[in-house]
Amino acid sequence: MKFSLFLHVERYDDQTPIAQQLDEMTELVQIAERGGFEAAWVGEHHGMGFTIAPNPFVNLAYLAAKTSTIRLGTGTVIAPFWHPIKLAGEAGLVDALSGGRLDLGIARGAYMFEYERLFPGLDAMEAGARMRAMVPLLQNLFRGDAAADTAYWQFPATTPQPRPVQTPWPPMWIAARDPHSHDFAVGSGCNVQVTPLASGDAEVTSLMERFNAACAAHPELPRPQIMLLMHTFVGADEAEVDQACRDLQAFYCHFMKWVKKERPITGGLMEPLRPEDLAAFPQYAPEKLRETLVIGQADEVVARLKAYEAQGYDQYSFWIDNCMSFETKKRTLERFIAQVVPAFQ
């Protein structure tokens, strides 16, 4: 099982210069590269200090100049916000700039906050339909001289420039949860990204079962890869682990408040959470997250990841957005590399 890093710039107030936070993100990716990680993933989000990445290709192009071996992935682009020609062209450019290191992750999006601002009237079902229509168009565009006459896009024969270095195109990944999305991804020749969020190992197993069912339904196609994304923390002792659980409680409560739009937002920043906001989500209580996320000392983390490897996961992505300070993120990532990764080499 290979390892990757999933990250954004997290901003909960305006006290730290954004340039400093971008430098910190770059340093985390460089640490992951030195530690032998397969890839670094950056997603797409708009108007949200909680996860800053208005165009992941810009982040990845910058990181391409600061790294040399680690693969660079969009984790993920939000398909409804893109035109296929523009998406194919940006992907081709970053693949060329990085020397063929791009992985192209695609999703329908998760936040109604973003739909309301970039695509008024869009709902999750329509967003999913647009994503499924986008994938074959991208593949045709990467082949060259592709035209489209679909419900969503119409254009004459076009070859995006530049074309990707990788042939026939960069590895494509679909963020999948329900059985239909797994089946679509596998049937389209795409790899699969999954995250149980904070639902625990039963959901990890269920996601693999959905993936295996999709592979069984397409025996004519090579088995794609599947990546598991989870919040991870390796502590030196139980005191550090306990604090990490409290920090991740704050992260998940922020996440839910953004999803539900339940706290005032000014300047792209959500008002600080109150004790009653934390109490409103008992599923994210620190003692619950200690069980459902990959949090613990090194031996505990190794044991959890060995179980995921045994299930067949090809890549485990260390999700490092977590409400913690940069120094804490750096410390736990370095500890993961020193004390966990060797068990898989």
GROMACS .gro file of C-alpha atoms in nm:
model
  345
    1MET     CA    1   0.000   0.000   0.000
    2LYS     CA    2   0.139   0.338  -0.101
    3PHE     CA    3   0.093   0.663   0.091
    4SER     CA    4  -0.011   1.010  -0.013
    5LEU     CA    5  -0.085   1.346   0.148
    6PHE     CA    6  -0.417   1.532   0.118
    7LEU     CA    7  -0.415   1.898   0.219
    8HIS     CA    8  -0.546   2.252   0.176
    9VAL     CA    9  -0.469   2.588   0.325
   10GLU     CA   10  -0.691   2.609   0.633
   11ARG     CA   11  -0.789   2.956   0.748
   12TYR     CA   12  -1.008   3.018   1.053
   13ASP     CA   13  -0.908   3.382   1.106
   14ASP     CA   14  -0.704   3.648   0.928
   15GLN     CA   15  -0.412   3.659   1.169
   16THR     CA   16  -0.161   3.460   0.961
   17PRO     CA   17  -0.049   3.596   0.621
   18ILE     CA   18  -0.173   3.378   0.338
   19ALA     CA   19   0.177   3.371   0.188
   20GLN     CA   20   0.305   3.210   0.506
   21GLN     CA   21   0.033   2.946   0.492
   22LEU     CA   22   0.116   2.866   0.130
   23ASP     CA   23   0.482   2.825   0.227
   24GLU     CA   24   0.376   2.592   0.506
   25MET     CA   25   0.166   2.383   0.268
   26THR     CA   26   0.464   2.359   0.034
   27GLU     CA   27   0.689   2.244   0.316
   28LEU     CA   28   0.445   1.968   0.414
   29VAL     CA   29   0.444   1.841   0.054
   30GLN     CA   30   0.824   1.850   0.044
   31ILE     CA   31   0.839   1.650   0.369
   32ALA     CA   32   0.602   1.395   0.217
   33GLU     CA   33   0.820   1.372  -0.093
   34ARG     CA   34   1.136   1.314   0.111
   35GLY     CA   35   0.943   1.050   0.305
   36GLY     CA   36   0.868   0.853  -0.011
   37PHE     CA   37   0.500   0.942  -0.045
   38GLU     CA   38   0.343   0.854  -0.380
   39ALA     CA   39   0.136   1.170  -0.424
   40ALA     CA   40   0.009   1.497  -0.280
   41TRP     CA   41  -0.357   1.591  -0.340
   42VAL     CA   42  -0.513   1.939  -0.338
   43GLY     CA   43  -0.886   1.994  -0.390
   44GLU     CA   44  -1.101   2.274  -0.529
   45HIS     CA   45  -1.308   2.509  -0.312
   46HIS     CA   46  -1.446   2.859  -0.349
   47GLY     CA   47  -1.511   3.142  -0.105
   48MET     CA   48  -1.429   2.925   0.196
   49GLY     CA   49  -1.140   3.006   0.426
   50PHE     CA   50  -1.193   2.661   0.574
   51THR     CA   51  -1.039   2.505   0.260
   52ILE     CA   52  -0.862   2.748   0.028
   53ALA     CA   53  -0.802   2.616  -0.327
   54PRO     CA   54  -0.992   2.814  -0.595
   55ASN     CA   55  -0.800   2.634  -0.870
   56PRO     CA   56  -0.598   2.328  -0.766
   57PHE     CA   57  -0.400   2.339  -1.090
   58VAL     CA   58  -0.239   2.664  -0.974
   59ASN     CA   59  -0.134   2.499  -0.648
   60LEU     CA   60  -0.002   2.195  -0.834
   61ALA     CA   61   0.190   2.398  -1.092
   62TYR     CA   62   0.362   2.583  -0.808
   63LEU     CA   63   0.435   2.258  -0.624
   64ALA     CA   64   0.572   2.105  -0.945
   65ALA     CA   65   0.853   2.361  -0.936
   66LYS     CA   66   0.921   2.289  -0.568
   67THR     CA   67   0.933   1.907  -0.597
   68SER     CA   68   1.079   1.648  -0.831
   69THR     CA   69   0.936   1.300  -0.770
   70ILE     CA   70   0.604   1.314  -0.585
   71ARG     CA   71   0.292   1.287  -0.800
   72LEU     CA   72   0.054   1.583  -0.785
   73GLY     CA   73  -0.320   1.524  -0.782
   74THR     CA   74  -0.638   1.724  -0.796
   75GLY     CA   75  -0.830   1.591  -0.503
   76THR     CA   76  -1.066   1.688  -0.656
   77VAL     CA   77  -1.180   1.931  -0.928
   78ILE     CA   78  -1.554   2.002  -0.907
   79ALA     CA   79  -1.681   1.897  -1.249
   80PRO     CA   80  -1.991   2.123  -1.273
   81PHE     CA   81  -1.773   2.432  -1.238
   82TRP     CA   82  -1.563   2.350  -1.545
   83HIS     CA   83  -1.595   2.341  -1.923
   84PRO     CA   84  -1.437   2.019  -2.058
   85ILE     CA   85  -1.199   2.200  -2.295
   86LYS     CA   86  -1.072   2.427  -2.019
   87LEU     CA   87  -1.031   2.138  -1.776
   88ALA     CA   88  -0.846   1.925  -2.031
   89GLY     CA   89  -0.616   2.215  -2.122
   90GLU     CA   90  -0.527   2.298  -1.762
   91ALA     CA   91  -0.462   1.931  -1.689
   92GLY     CA   92  -0.238   1.903  -1.994
   93LEU     CA   93  -0.039   2.209  -1.895
   94VAL     CA   94   0.024   2.092  -1.538
   95ASP     CA   95   0.114   1.744  -1.661
   96ALA     CA   96   0.372   1.902  -1.892
   97LEU     CA   97   0.504   2.139  -1.624
   98SER     CA   98   0.545   1.854  -1.375
   99GLY     CA   99   0.711   1.615  -1.618
  100GLY     CA  100   0.415   1.378  -1.628
  101ARG     CA  101   0.332   1.372  -1.258
  102LEU     CA  102  -0.035   1.476  -1.267
  103ASP     CA  103  -0.320   1.265  -1.131
  104LEU     CA  104  -0.664   1.402  -1.221
  105GLY     CA  105  -0.928   1.353  -0.951
  106ILE     CA  106  -1.286   1.456  -1.033
  107ALA     CA  107  -1.596   1.491  -0.814
  108ARG     CA  108  -1.942   1.642  -0.818
  109GLY     CA  109  -1.874   1.872  -0.519
  110ALA     CA  110  -2.006   1.863  -0.165
  111TYR     CA  111  -2.098   2.212  -0.046
  112MET     CA  112  -2.430   2.378  -0.131
  113PHE     CA  113  -2.253   2.700  -0.027
  114GLU     CA  114  -2.045   2.671  -0.346
  115TYR     CA  115  -2.329   2.558  -0.571
  116GLU     CA  116  -2.533   2.863  -0.470
  117ARG     CA  117  -2.254   3.097  -0.572
  118LEU     CA  118  -2.101   2.936  -0.881
  119PHE     CA  119  -2.398   2.746  -1.023
  120PRO     CA  120  -2.730   2.871  -0.877
  121GLY     CA  121  -3.001   2.607  -0.887
  122LEU     CA  122  -2.760   2.314  -0.903
  123ASP     CA  123  -2.829   2.023  -0.669
  124ALA     CA  124  -2.628   1.711  -0.589
  125MET     CA  125  -2.813   1.492  -0.841
  126GLU     CA  126  -2.758   1.732  -1.130
  127ALA     CA  127  -2.397   1.784  -1.023
  128GLY     CA  128  -2.343   1.407  -1.034
  129ALA     CA  129  -2.496   1.389  -1.382
  130ARG     CA  130  -2.261   1.661  -1.504
  131MET     CA  131  -1.961   1.480  -1.360
  132ARG     CA  132  -2.058   1.157  -1.534
  133ALA     CA  133  -2.102   1.343  -1.863
  134MET     CA  134  -1.765   1.516  -1.819
  135VAL     CA  135  -1.546   1.206  -1.788
  136PRO     CA  136  -1.591   1.054  -2.138
  137LEU     CA  137  -1.562   1.400  -2.293
  138LEU     CA  138  -1.228   1.454  -2.118
  139GLN     CA  139  -1.101   1.120  -2.240
  140ASN     CA  140  -1.203   1.205  -2.596
  141LEU     CA  141  -1.039   1.545  -2.572
  142PHE     CA  142  -0.715   1.391  -2.449
  143ARG     CA  143  -0.721   1.164  -2.756
  144GLY     CA  144  -0.754   1.476  -2.972
  145ASP     CA  145  -0.994   1.631  -3.223
  146ALA     CA  146  -1.300   1.562  -3.012
  147ALA     CA  147  -1.639   1.723  -3.065
  148ALA     CA  148  -1.937   1.726  -2.831
  149ASP     CA  149  -2.311   1.748  -2.872
  150THR     CA  150  -2.450   1.668  -2.527
  151ALA     CA  151  -2.714   1.811  -2.300
  152TYR     CA  152  -2.448   2.012  -2.117
  153TRP     CA  153  -2.176   2.097  -2.371
  154GLN     CA  154  -2.162   2.145  -2.745
  155PHE     CA  155  -1.845   2.227  -2.935
  156PRO     CA  156  -1.674   2.139  -3.266
  157ALA     CA  157  -1.367   1.919  -3.298
  158THR     CA  158  -1.105   2.040  -3.052
  159THR     CA  159  -0.765   1.927  -2.928
  160PRO     CA  160  -0.674   2.097  -2.598
  161GLN     CA  161  -0.327   2.245  -2.586
  162PRO     CA  162  -0.094   2.142  -2.448
  163ARG     CA  163  -0.178   1.774  -2.450
  164PRO     CA  164  -0.070   1.571  -2.145
  165VAL     CA  165   0.274   1.413  -2.132
  166GLN     CA  166   0.123   1.091  -2.001
  167THR     CA  167  -0.056   0.871  -2.251
  168PRO     CA  168  -0.332   0.825  -2.324
  169TRP     CA  169  -0.399   1.071  -2.038
  170PRO     CA  170  -0.308   1.130  -1.672
  171PRO     CA  171  -0.453   0.872  -1.433
  172MET     CA  172  -0.812   0.973  -1.366
  173TRP     CA  173  -0.979   0.924  -1.027
  174ILE     CA  174  -1.345   0.952  -0.933
  175ALA     CA  175  -1.458   1.038  -0.580
  176ALA     CA  176  -1.713   0.764  -0.511
  177ARG     CA  177  -1.941   0.667  -0.227
  178ASP     CA  178  -2.264   0.501  -0.348
  179PRO     CA  179  -2.258   0.181  -0.558
  180HIS     CA  180  -2.363   0.368  -0.872
  181SER     CA  181  -2.063   0.601  -0.857
  182HIS     CA  182  -1.828   0.307  -0.798
  183ASP     CA  183  -1.974   0.130  -1.101
  184PHE     CA  184  -1.943   0.443  -1.315
  185ALA     CA  185  -1.578   0.495  -1.215
  186VAL     CA  186  -1.472   0.137  -1.281
  187GLY     CA  187  -1.672   0.118  -1.603
  188SER     CA  188  -1.505   0.439  -1.723
  189GLY     CA  189  -1.155   0.306  -1.664
  190CYS     CA  190  -1.096   0.541  -1.370
  191ASN     CA  191  -0.940   0.484  -1.031
  192VAL     CA  192  -1.152   0.542  -0.721
  193GLN     CA  193  -1.108   0.776  -0.424
  194VAL     CA  194  -1.313   0.703  -0.112
  195THR     CA  195  -1.343   0.858   0.232
  196PRO     CA  196  -1.551   0.733   0.524
  197LEU     CA  197  -1.511   1.075   0.689
  198ALA     CA  198  -1.557   0.987   1.057
  199SER     CA  199  -1.780   0.680   1.011
  200GLY     CA  200  -1.519   0.427   1.120
  201ASP     CA  201  -1.391   0.094   0.997
  202ALA     CA  202  -1.732  -0.053   0.917
  203GLU     CA  203  -1.766   0.213   0.646
  204VAL     CA  204  -1.409   0.146   0.528
  205THR     CA  205  -1.507  -0.218   0.474
  206SER     CA  206  -1.835  -0.123   0.307
  207LEU     CA  207  -1.660   0.111   0.064
  208MET     CA  208  -1.425  -0.168  -0.039
  209GLU     CA  209  -1.722  -0.403  -0.087
  210ARG     CA  210  -1.885  -0.149  -0.320
  211PHE     CA  211  -1.562  -0.117  -0.515
  212ASN     CA  212  -1.518  -0.495  -0.542
  213ALA     CA  213  -1.876  -0.531  -0.664
  214ALA     CA  214  -1.813  -0.271  -0.933
  215CYS     CA  215  -1.496  -0.451  -1.043
  216ALA     CA  216  -1.684  -0.781  -1.058
  217ALA     CA  217  -1.948  -0.618  -1.278
  218HIS     CA  218  -1.678  -0.519  -1.530
  219PRO     CA  219  -1.458  -0.828  -1.574
  220GLU     CA  220  -1.361  -0.709  -1.921
  221LEU     CA  221  -1.168  -0.413  -1.774
  222PRO     CA  222  -0.841  -0.407  -1.579
  223ARG     CA  223  -0.895  -0.362  -1.205
  224PRO     CA  224  -0.833   0.005  -1.122
  225GLN     CA  225  -0.671   0.140  -0.806
  226ILE     CA  226  -0.860   0.248  -0.497
  227MET     CA  227  -0.742   0.515  -0.253
  228LEU     CA  228  -0.863   0.552   0.105
  229LEU     CA  229  -0.860   0.906   0.249
  230MET     CA  230  -0.874   0.942   0.627
  231HIS     CA  231  -0.774   1.186   0.896
  232THR     CA  232  -0.458   1.057   1.057
  233PHE     CA  233  -0.252   1.153   1.359
  234VAL     CA  234   0.050   0.983   1.516
  235GLY     CA  235   0.111   1.103   1.870
  236ALA     CA  236   0.417   1.063   2.088
  237ASP     CA  237   0.200   0.989   2.391
  238GLU     CA  238  -0.162   0.979   2.501
  239ALA     CA  239  -0.165   1.348   2.589
  240GLU     CA  240  -0.085   1.437   2.227
  241VAL     CA  241  -0.342   1.189   2.103
  242ASP     CA  242  -0.611   1.335   2.329
  243GLN     CA  243  -0.539   1.687   2.206
  244ALA     CA  244  -0.554   1.568   1.845
  245CYS     CA  245  -0.900   1.424   1.908
  246ARG     CA  246  -1.019   1.762   2.037
  247ASP     CA  247  -0.867   1.942   1.738
  248LEU     CA  248  -1.034   1.703   1.495
  249GLN     CA  249  -1.363   1.746   1.677
  250ALA     CA  250  -1.336   2.117   1.596
  251PHE     CA  251  -1.252   2.037   1.232
  252TYR     CA  252  -1.552   1.811   1.180
  253CYS     CA  253  -1.788   2.050   1.353
  254HIS     CA  254  -1.661   2.329   1.128
  255PHE     CA  255  -1.719   2.099   0.832
  256MET     CA  256  -2.078   2.030   0.931
  257LYS     CA  257  -2.149   2.396   0.998
  258TRP     CA  258  -2.025   2.480   0.647
  259VAL     CA  259  -2.235   2.199   0.498
  260LYS     CA  260  -2.546   2.313   0.685
  261LYS     CA  261  -2.464   2.686   0.660
  262GLU     CA  262  -2.548   2.728   1.028
  263ARG     CA  263  -2.294   2.993   1.136
  264PRO     CA  264  -2.250   3.349   1.008
  265ILE     CA  265  -1.981   3.389   0.742
  266THR     CA  266  -1.804   3.720   0.687
  267GLY     CA  267  -1.508   3.772   0.458
  268GLY     CA  268  -1.504   3.403   0.374
  269LEU     CA  269  -1.451   3.312   0.740
  270MET     CA  270  -1.701   3.145   0.970
  271GLU     CA  271  -1.763   3.290   1.313
  272PRO     CA  272  -1.585   3.086   1.582
  273LEU     CA  273  -1.770   2.781   1.704
  274ARG     CA  274  -1.936   2.795   2.045
  275PRO     CA  275  -1.946   2.512   2.301
  276GLU     CA  276  -2.306   2.441   2.199
  277ASP     CA  277  -2.191   2.398   1.837
  278LEU     CA  278  -1.951   2.125   1.942
  279ALA     CA  279  -2.216   1.960   2.159
  280ALA     CA  280  -2.459   1.954   1.866
  281PHE     CA  281  -2.254   1.677   1.699
  282PRO     CA  282  -2.205   1.397   1.952
  283GLN     CA  283  -2.075   1.170   1.673
  284TYR     CA  284  -1.764   1.392   1.669
  285ALA     CA  285  -1.696   1.380   2.042
  286PRO     CA  286  -1.324   1.323   2.104
  287GLU     CA  287  -1.376   0.973   2.243
  288LYS     CA  288  -1.574   0.879   1.930
  289LEU     CA  289  -1.309   1.012   1.693
  290ARG     CA  290  -1.044   0.816   1.883
  291GLU     CA  291  -1.221   0.505   1.749
  292THR     CA  292  -1.338   0.614   1.405
  293LEU     CA  293  -1.033   0.805   1.277
  294VAL     CA  294  -0.674   0.679   1.251
  295ILE     CA  295  -0.546   0.845   1.565
  296GLY     CA  296  -0.301   0.696   1.811
  297GLN     CA  297   0.057   0.612   1.880
  298ALA     CA  298   0.261   0.457   1.602
  299ASP     CA  299   0.190   0.090   1.678
  300GLU     CA  300  -0.186   0.154   1.679
  301VAL     CA  301  -0.170   0.339   1.349
  302VAL     CA  302   0.036   0.063   1.187
  303ALA     CA  303  -0.217  -0.199   1.296
  304ARG     CA  304  -0.510  -0.001   1.152
  305LEU     CA  305  -0.332   0.056   0.822
  306LYS     CA  306  -0.225  -0.308   0.792
  307ALA     CA  307  -0.593  -0.401   0.809
  308TYR     CA  308  -0.672  -0.159   0.525
  309GLU     CA  309  -0.387  -0.296   0.319
  310ALA     CA  310  -0.518  -0.649   0.373
  311GLN     CA  311  -0.859  -0.541   0.241
  312GLY     CA  312  -0.696  -0.436  -0.086
  313TYR     CA  313  -0.653  -0.060  -0.065
  314ASP     CA  314  -0.378   0.049  -0.303
  315GLN     CA  315  -0.314   0.392  -0.157
  316TYR     CA  316  -0.374   0.544   0.185
  317SER     CA  317  -0.400   0.922   0.191
  318PHE     CA  318  -0.301   1.103   0.509
  319TRP     CA  319  -0.561   1.380   0.544
  320ILE     CA  320  -0.381   1.660   0.727
  321ASP     CA  321  -0.652   1.932   0.734
  322ASN     CA  322  -0.728   1.922   1.104
  323CYS     CA  323  -0.747   2.261   1.288
  324MET     CA  324  -0.394   2.205   1.420
  325SER     CA  325  -0.097   2.439   1.402
  326PHE     CA  326   0.158   2.400   1.125
  327GLU     CA  327   0.419   2.281   1.373
  328THR     CA  328   0.185   2.011   1.500
  329LYS     CA  329   0.104   1.899   1.145
  330LYS     CA  330   0.472   1.889   1.060
  331ARG     CA  331   0.557   1.692   1.372
  332THR     CA  332   0.292   1.424   1.320
  333LEU     CA  333   0.372   1.387   0.948
  334GLU     CA  334   0.741   1.340   1.025
  335ARG     CA  335   0.654   1.088   1.297
  336PHE     CA  336   0.429   0.900   1.052
  337ILE     CA  337   0.715   0.881   0.802
  338ALA     CA  338   0.969   0.770   1.064
  339GLN     CA  339   0.756   0.526   1.264
  340VAL     CA  340   0.473   0.404   1.040
  341VAL     CA  341   0.590   0.402   0.678
  342PRO     CA  342   0.882   0.160   0.741
  343ALA     CA  343   0.630  -0.110   0.837
  344PHE     CA  344   0.506  -0.107   0.476
  345GLN     CA  345   0.840  -0.109   0.296
   0.00000   0.00000   0.00000
